[in-house]
Amino acid sequence: MRRLPVLAIGTLLTLGALAGTALAKEGAVSKLDALPPGGLHAGQMIPVGFTMLMDGVEPYKADIAEIVVRNGTGKVLSYPATPQGPAGHYVANVYFPAAGTYTWQVTQGTYFAPYDLGTIAVLAPAAVSETQTAPTNTPATNDPVSQVIPFIAGLIALGGTVRLAQLLRSQRRVTAAA
């Protein structure tokens, strides 16, 4: 008899967690403005513009906006962004100290998670006669674990619901027979 309330509470909590996930909004995304046509070069202060969009549509005014850059050794550089132009648009002056591959992300206020911009190849400092090439941008990959968690939670909720129905049915049979 004691198992029934514990199972019922567990099932309701799991279903509540799933409902919260299902009703949650996408969050915010940040879209970069066009980068300089010659690519990003080390040793230059580069204004990088981006627009924050809540649920991918509505401009979002964040309390904190910045671009965070990490190099291959793990050194973290942070560049605050200021609102500029239309609602949700920000610009940060970013400085890459050396040529190489960096990962970067946008801090989208204190409410939304940072938005990964992927990796970027920063070219050597530009020389006057040097031919410039465009940087290679690689989009950030989605974490497969975060995609599987809602599926597993759904299976657990479904299993708990089935077991709860079985227990209720067997309890009714016992009470009807008595």
XYZ file of N, CA and C in Angstrom:
534
model
N 0.805 -1.204 0.000
C 0.000 0.000 0.000
C 0.846 1.265 0.000
N 1.990 1.200 0.666
C 2.839 2.374 0.767
C 3.509 2.698 -0.572
N 3.702 1.678 -1.412
C 4.356 1.901 -2.693
C 3.511 2.757 -3.629
N 2.213 2.634 -3.513
C 1.312 3.359 -4.400
C 1.469 4.878 -4.285
N 1.437 5.476 -3.089
C 1.607 6.932 -3.019
C 3.003 7.387 -3.462
N 4.022 6.610 -3.146
C 5.379 6.979 -3.546
C 5.487 6.970 -5.065
N 4.949 5.929 -5.692
C 4.977 5.836 -7.144
C 4.153 6.950 -7.786
N 2.991 7.249 -7.207
C 2.143 8.311 -7.745
C 2.840 9.663 -7.673
N 3.483 9.939 -6.533
C 4.190 11.218 -6.380
C 5.354 11.300 -7.354
N 6.109 10.200 -7.493
C 7.233 10.181 -8.439
C 6.790 10.409 -9.864
N 5.672 9.780 -10.234
C 5.145 9.951 -11.588
C 4.689 11.381 -11.822
N 3.997 11.949 -10.850
C 3.529 13.333 -10.996
C 4.697 14.310 -11.091
N 5.750 14.087 -10.314
C 6.924 14.967 -10.384
C 7.602 14.859 -11.746
N 7.718 13.646 -12.273
C 8.322 13.453 -13.591
C 7.480 14.121 -14.670
N 6.170 13.932 -14.608
C 5.295 14.578 -15.589
C 5.363 16.093 -15.488
N 5.461 16.602 -14.251
C 5.605 18.048 -14.066
C 6.895 18.567 -14.678
N 7.981 17.811 -14.522
C 9.259 18.214 -15.119
C 9.166 18.214 -16.636
N 8.502 17.209 -17.186
C 8.327 17.159 -18.636
C 7.461 18.302 -19.138
N 6.427 18.624 -18.399
C 5.550 19.731 -18.813
C 6.330 21.034 -18.812
N 7.195 21.218 -17.818
C 8.017 22.429 -17.768
C 8.951 22.498 -18.956
N 9.522 21.356 -19.343
C 10.409 21.327 -20.500
C 9.631 21.589 -21.773
N 8.446 21.001 -21.887
C 7.649 21.167 -23.104
C 7.166 22.603 -23.255
N 6.846 23.266 -22.149
C 6.321 24.624 -22.222
C 7.419 25.683 -22.241
N 8.666 25.283 -21.960
C 9.762 26.255 -21.927
C 10.003 26.806 -23.327
N 10.407 28.034 -23.371
C 10.688 28.655 -24.653
C 12.087 28.280 -25.100
N 12.369 28.531 -26.356
C 13.653 28.212 -26.940
C 14.803 28.875 -26.195
N 14.604 30.063 -25.757
C 15.696 30.823 -25.168
C 16.043 31.969 -26.095
N 17.288 32.359 -26.050
C 17.740 33.446 -26.903
C 18.838 32.938 -27.824
N 18.898 33.518 -28.993
C 19.979 33.241 -29.933
C 20.622 34.572 -30.293
N 21.877 34.513 -30.659
C 22.584 35.714 -31.088
C 23.069 35.506 -32.506
N 22.781 36.479 -33.346
C 23.182 36.411 -34.749
C 24.234 37.473 -35.010
N 25.377 37.026 -35.524
C 26.472 37.951 -35.815
C 26.165 38.795 -37.041
N 26.641 40.040 -37.020
C 26.650 40.865 -38.225
C 27.738 40.305 -39.134
N 27.802 40.800 -40.338
C 28.840 40.363 -41.269
C 30.214 40.712 -40.689
N 31.115 39.750 -40.766
C 32.487 39.986 -40.305
C 33.257 40.706 -41.411
N 34.385 41.305 -41.083
C 35.159 42.019 -42.112
C 35.479 41.097 -43.294
N 35.368 41.610 -44.513
C 35.565 40.767 -45.695
C 36.962 40.167 -45.794
N 37.954 40.804 -45.240
C 39.317 40.286 -45.316
C 39.630 39.284 -44.225
N 38.681 38.982 -43.381
C 38.919 38.057 -42.287
C 39.323 38.793 -41.019
N 39.435 38.053 -39.943
C 39.859 38.619 -38.661
C 41.357 38.414 -38.521
N 42.050 39.487 -38.210
C 43.501 39.431 -38.068
C 43.903 39.714 -36.631
N 44.931 39.030 -36.190
C 45.456 39.238 -34.846
C 46.032 40.645 -34.725
N 45.985 41.164 -33.501
C 46.591 42.463 -33.236
C 45.735 43.651 -33.624
N 44.491 43.436 -33.987
C 43.598 44.538 -34.361
C 42.377 44.540 -33.447
N 41.917 45.728 -33.116
C 40.661 45.868 -32.387
C 39.554 45.836 -33.443
N 38.691 44.827 -33.364
C 37.672 44.609 -34.394
C 36.288 44.793 -33.783
N 35.488 45.751 -34.282
C 34.113 45.873 -33.792
C 33.272 44.721 -34.346
N 32.709 43.936 -33.426
C 31.870 42.799 -33.818
C 30.444 43.087 -33.352
N 29.531 43.168 -34.301
C 28.136 43.436 -33.996
C 27.327 42.153 -33.982
N 26.304 42.132 -33.147
C 25.415 40.980 -33.084
C 24.054 41.418 -32.575
N 23.044 40.619 -32.887
C 21.682 40.890 -32.451
C 21.194 39.723 -31.616
N 20.652 40.017 -30.424
C 20.067 38.993 -29.568
C 18.575 38.907 -29.865
N 18.111 37.687 -30.093
C 16.706 37.461 -30.395
C 16.133 36.434 -29.424
N 15.110 36.831 -28.677
C 14.428 35.922 -27.764
C 13.545 35.001 -28.605
N 13.653 33.696 -28.363
C 12.934 32.670 -29.132
C 13.260 32.763 -30.616
N 14.407 33.342 -30.947
C 14.846 33.435 -32.325
C 14.127 34.476 -33.152
N 13.232 35.277 -32.517
C 12.409 36.209 -33.285
C 12.439 37.620 -32.722
N 12.095 37.761 -31.455
C 11.893 39.066 -30.838
C 13.211 39.645 -30.310
N 13.559 40.899 -30.653
C 14.787 41.499 -30.132
C 14.794 41.487 -28.603
N 15.949 41.161 -28.036
C 16.060 41.026 -26.588
C 17.065 42.040 -26.051
N 16.629 42.812 -25.063
C 17.500 43.792 -24.412
C 18.063 43.136 -23.154
N 19.348 42.817 -23.173
C 19.990 42.102 -22.077
C 20.564 43.080 -21.052
N 20.614 42.624 -19.791
C 21.230 43.449 -18.754
C 22.757 43.396 -18.856
N 23.290 42.298 -19.375
C 24.734 42.154 -19.598
C 24.922 41.544 -20.978
N 25.788 42.124 -21.772
C 26.107 41.572 -23.085
C 27.617 41.656 -23.265
N 28.206 40.552 -23.704
C 29.648 40.531 -23.941
C 29.990 39.383 -24.878
N 31.155 39.474 -25.466
C 31.701 38.373 -26.253
C 32.861 37.802 -25.458
N 32.818 36.482 -25.251
C 33.862 35.788 -24.506
C 34.636 34.923 -25.499
N 35.950 35.086 -25.511
C 36.824 34.392 -26.451
C 37.763 33.491 -25.661
N 37.960 32.249 -26.152
C 38.899 31.308 -25.526
C 39.874 30.823 -26.583
N 41.165 30.849 -26.237
C 42.153 30.313 -27.175
C 42.394 28.846 -26.872
N 43.292 28.210 -27.615
C 43.551 26.786 -27.457
C 44.122 26.393 -26.106
N 44.761 27.315 -25.413
C 45.342 26.999 -24.104
C 44.353 27.233 -22.965
N 43.175 27.724 -23.274
C 42.160 27.945 -22.252
C 42.111 29.364 -21.715
N 42.959 30.242 -22.212
C 42.925 31.640 -21.765
C 41.612 32.275 -22.210
N 40.953 32.957 -21.265
C 39.644 33.553 -21.527
C 39.780 35.073 -21.600
N 39.234 35.637 -22.662
C 39.208 37.094 -22.833
C 37.741 37.508 -22.952
N 37.374 38.591 -22.272
C 35.987 39.047 -22.268
C 35.926 40.490 -22.764
N 34.999 40.743 -23.680
C 34.842 42.081 -24.251
C 33.393 42.538 -24.095
N 33.142 43.526 -23.235
C 31.763 43.998 -23.029
C 31.191 44.603 -24.307
N 29.900 44.416 -24.473
C 29.201 44.951 -25.638
C 28.248 46.050 -25.192
N 28.056 47.024 -26.041
C 27.144 48.123 -25.739
C 26.019 48.141 -26.776
N 24.810 48.538 -26.339
C 23.705 48.625 -27.300
C 24.023 49.668 -28.369
N 23.673 49.330 -29.592
C 23.946 50.260 -30.688
C 22.951 49.994 -31.811
N 22.231 50.996 -32.227
C 21.291 50.834 -33.322
C 19.946 50.304 -32.844
N 19.347 49.394 -33.631
C 18.000 48.897 -33.311
C 17.986 48.068 -32.022
N 16.792 47.841 -31.497
C 16.627 47.073 -30.254
C 17.274 45.706 -30.388
N 17.996 45.295 -29.350
C 18.628 43.986 -29.324
C 19.959 43.897 -30.034
N 20.424 45.011 -30.622
C 21.701 44.999 -31.346
C 22.813 45.544 -30.456
N 23.942 44.846 -30.437
C 25.079 45.204 -29.596
C 26.360 45.158 -30.415
N 27.357 45.902 -29.946
C 28.672 45.885 -30.580
C 29.730 45.776 -29.493
N 30.687 44.863 -29.707
C 31.814 44.690 -28.801
C 33.092 44.853 -29.604
N 34.064 45.555 -29.042
C 35.366 45.680 -29.672
C 36.225 44.511 -29.211
N 36.483 43.590 -30.142
C 37.174 42.342 -29.829
C 38.615 42.412 -30.320
N 39.515 41.893 -29.490
C 40.936 41.888 -29.816
C 41.457 40.458 -29.710
N 41.990 39.942 -30.789
C 42.627 38.632 -30.787
C 44.134 38.858 -30.716
N 44.791 38.438 -29.639
C 46.210 38.761 -29.458
C 47.153 38.039 -30.411
N 46.763 36.867 -30.914
C 47.668 36.113 -31.789
C 46.842 35.338 -32.809
N 47.502 34.943 -33.886
C 46.838 34.122 -34.888
C 46.558 32.741 -34.300
N 45.509 32.093 -34.791
C 45.180 30.752 -34.313
C 43.688 30.527 -34.329
N 43.278 29.414 -33.720
C 41.869 29.054 -33.653
C 41.330 29.382 -32.271
N 40.204 30.047 -32.240
C 39.551 30.458 -30.993
C 38.118 29.926 -30.987
N 37.578 29.716 -29.786
C 36.145 29.495 -29.641
C 35.590 30.778 -29.038
N 34.358 31.089 -29.374
C 33.766 32.302 -28.815
C 32.285 32.118 -28.598
N 31.764 32.941 -27.697
C 30.352 32.893 -27.370
C 29.876 34.268 -26.931
N 28.559 34.445 -26.969
C 27.941 35.703 -26.558
C 27.249 35.479 -25.219
N 27.541 36.329 -24.243
C 26.802 36.328 -22.982
C 25.524 37.113 -23.236
N 24.378 36.442 -23.025
C 23.069 37.017 -23.352
C 22.317 37.411 -22.097
N 22.922 38.216 -21.265
C 22.271 38.640 -20.031
C 22.388 37.576 -18.957
N 21.732 37.824 -17.827
C 21.790 36.884 -16.711
C 20.673 35.853 -16.769
N 19.684 36.033 -17.633
C 18.549 35.119 -17.703
C 18.816 33.953 -18.659
N 19.391 34.231 -19.826
C 19.619 33.206 -20.836
C 21.051 32.685 -20.774
N 21.219 31.455 -21.222
C 22.536 30.830 -21.271
C 23.374 31.505 -22.354
N 24.701 31.455 -22.218
C 25.558 31.991 -23.285
C 25.291 31.254 -24.602
N 25.454 31.958 -25.700
C 25.217 31.396 -27.023
C 26.554 31.137 -27.701
N 26.826 29.870 -28.024
C 28.090 29.513 -28.666
C 28.096 29.954 -30.117
N 29.177 30.606 -30.501
C 29.345 31.033 -31.884
C 30.233 30.065 -32.655
N 30.749 29.043 -31.975
C 31.595 28.052 -32.643
C 33.059 28.422 -32.553
N 33.795 28.072 -33.587
C 35.221 28.373 -33.638
C 35.495 29.341 -34.771
N 36.578 30.068 -34.630
C 36.973 31.017 -35.668
C 38.482 30.969 -35.825
N 38.931 30.997 -37.060
C 40.363 31.032 -37.344
C 40.774 32.489 -37.497
N 41.719 32.897 -36.669
C 42.219 34.272 -36.729
C 43.543 34.249 -37.485
N 43.640 35.113 -38.465
C 44.812 35.163 -39.324
C 45.933 35.961 -38.670
N 47.120 35.826 -39.220
C 48.272 36.581 -38.737
C 48.011 38.069 -38.941
N 48.751 38.930 -38.215
C 48.551 40.367 -38.413
C 48.649 40.730 -39.888
N 47.767 41.615 -40.310
C 47.670 41.975 -41.728
C 48.840 42.854 -42.144
N 49.418 42.512 -43.282
C 50.449 43.344 -43.901
C 49.773 44.084 -45.049
N 50.338 45.189 -45.447
C 49.721 46.017 -46.484
C 49.582 45.269 -47.797
N 50.582 44.451 -48.189
C 50.535 43.784 -49.484
C 49.972 42.363 -49.400
N 49.586 41.936 -48.209
C 49.121 40.566 -48.014
C 47.709 40.374 -48.588
N 47.499 39.259 -49.275
C 46.166 38.921 -49.759
C 45.373 38.381 -48.586
N 44.179 38.925 -48.389
C 43.383 38.535 -47.238
C 42.378 37.470 -47.637
N 42.173 36.506 -46.735
C 41.187 35.459 -46.962
C 40.155 35.485 -45.848
N 39.001 34.927 -46.117
C 37.918 34.925 -45.129
C 38.187 33.879 -44.050
N 37.763 34.150 -42.815
C 37.955 33.171 -41.744
C 37.001 31.994 -41.924
N 37.361 30.881 -41.303
C 36.463 29.726 -41.345
C 35.661 29.689 -40.064
N 34.379 29.733 -40.204
C 33.484 29.627 -39.056
C 32.917 28.223 -39.014
N 32.981 27.591 -37.861
C 32.380 26.285 -37.663
C 31.291 26.441 -36.622
N 30.040 26.115 -36.948
C 28.979 26.279 -35.960
C 29.182 25.325 -34.793
N 28.733 25.761 -33.630
C 28.830 24.921 -32.437
C 27.906 23.726 -32.602
N 28.376 22.574 -32.129
C 27.543 21.386 -32.214
C 26.659 21.302 -30.985
N 25.495 20.716 -31.167
C 24.596 20.537 -30.037
C 25.087 19.383 -29.191
N 24.919 19.484 -27.906
C 25.313 18.443 -26.982
C 24.314 17.298 -27.080
N 24.748 16.070 -27.463
C 23.798 14.975 -27.626
C 23.129 14.560 -26.322
N 23.815 14.732 -25.200
C 23.223 14.353 -23.919
C 21.997 15.206 -23.622
N 22.074 16.501 -23.909
C 20.937 17.381 -23.631
C 19.747 17.063 -24.536
N 19.985 16.414 -25.670
C 18.888 16.034 -26.543
C 18.239 14.730 -26.098
N 18.977 13.871 -25.397
C 18.473 12.567 -24.975
C 17.705 12.649 -23.663
N 18.052 13.599 -22.797
C 17.443 13.696 -21.467
C 15.914 13.800 -21.529
N 15.314 14.667 -22.347
C 13.846 14.710 -22.392
C 13.231 13.382 -22.851
N 13.891 12.685 -23.767
C 13.395 11.393 -24.238
C 13.394 10.369 -23.104
N 14.483 10.300 -22.358
C 14.574 9.368 -21.231
C 13.558 9.724 -20.152
N 13.418 11.007 -19.863
C 12.424 11.429 -18.867
C 11.018 11.044 -19.316
N 10.735 11.139 -20.596
C 9.432 10.742 -21.124
C 9.191 9.244 -20.954
N 10.235 8.446 -21.224
C 10.110 7.004 -21.030
C 9.869 6.657 -19.563
N 10.566 7.328 -18.667
C 10.379 7.086 -17.236
C 8.958 7.464 -16.819
N 8.481 8.604 -17.302
C 7.118 9.027 -16.964
C 6.087 8.044 -17.513
N 6.298 7.579 -18.731
C 5.383 6.615 -19.330
C 5.378 5.311 -18.538
N 6.564 4.824 -18.188
C 6.661 3.599 -17.392
C 6.012 3.757 -16.023
N 6.226 4.888 -15.384
C 5.608 5.142 -14.082
C 4.100 5.208 -14.171
N 3.599 5.803 -15.240
C 2.153 5.905 -15.431
C 1.540 4.524 -15.647
N 2.199 3.694 -16.460
C 1.706 2.335 -16.695
C 1.706 1.545 -15.394
N 2.805 1.634 -14.634
C 2.881 0.900 -13.368
C 1.824 1.399 -12.379
N 1.595 2.691 -12.335
C 0.566 3.251 -11.463
C -0.811 2.715 -11.845
N -1.087 2.637 -13.140
C -2.368 2.099 -13.603
C -2.508 0.634 -13.212
N -1.426 -0.133 -13.316
C -1.465 -1.542 -12.918
C -1.759 -1.681 -11.427
N -1.097 -0.868 -10.609
C -1.311 -0.927 -9.164
C -2.737 -0.523 -8.799
N -3.267 0.494 -9.449
C -4.637 0.914 -9.175
C -5.633 -0.179 -9.566
N -5.401 -0.823 -10.724
C -6.277 -1.891 -11.168
C -6.251 -3.080 -10.203
N -5.052 -3.458 -9.747
C -4.955 -4.583 -8.811
C -5.567 -4.227 -7.456
N -5.454 -2.988 -7.048
C -6.044 -2.554 -5.773
C -7.581 -2.589 -5.868
N -8.125 -2.210 -7.017
C -9.586 -2.258 -7.207
C -10.086 -3.710 -7.165
N -9.312 -4.636 -7.753
C -9.705 -6.041 -7.732
C -9.728 -6.589 -6.302
N -8.708 -6.174 -5.513
C -8.641 -6.642 -4.138
C -9.825 -6.091 -3.348
N -10.156 -4.815 -3.530
C -11.278 -4.206 -2.791
C -12.615 -4.774 -3.286
N -12.725 -5.086 -4.555
C -13.980 -5.637 -5.087
C -14.174 -7.079 -4.591
N -13.106 -7.816 -4.440
C -13.197 -9.200 -3.979
C -13.485 -9.264 -2.480
N -13.108 -8.260 -1.744
C -13.295 -8.279 -0.276
C -14.671 -7.914 0.120
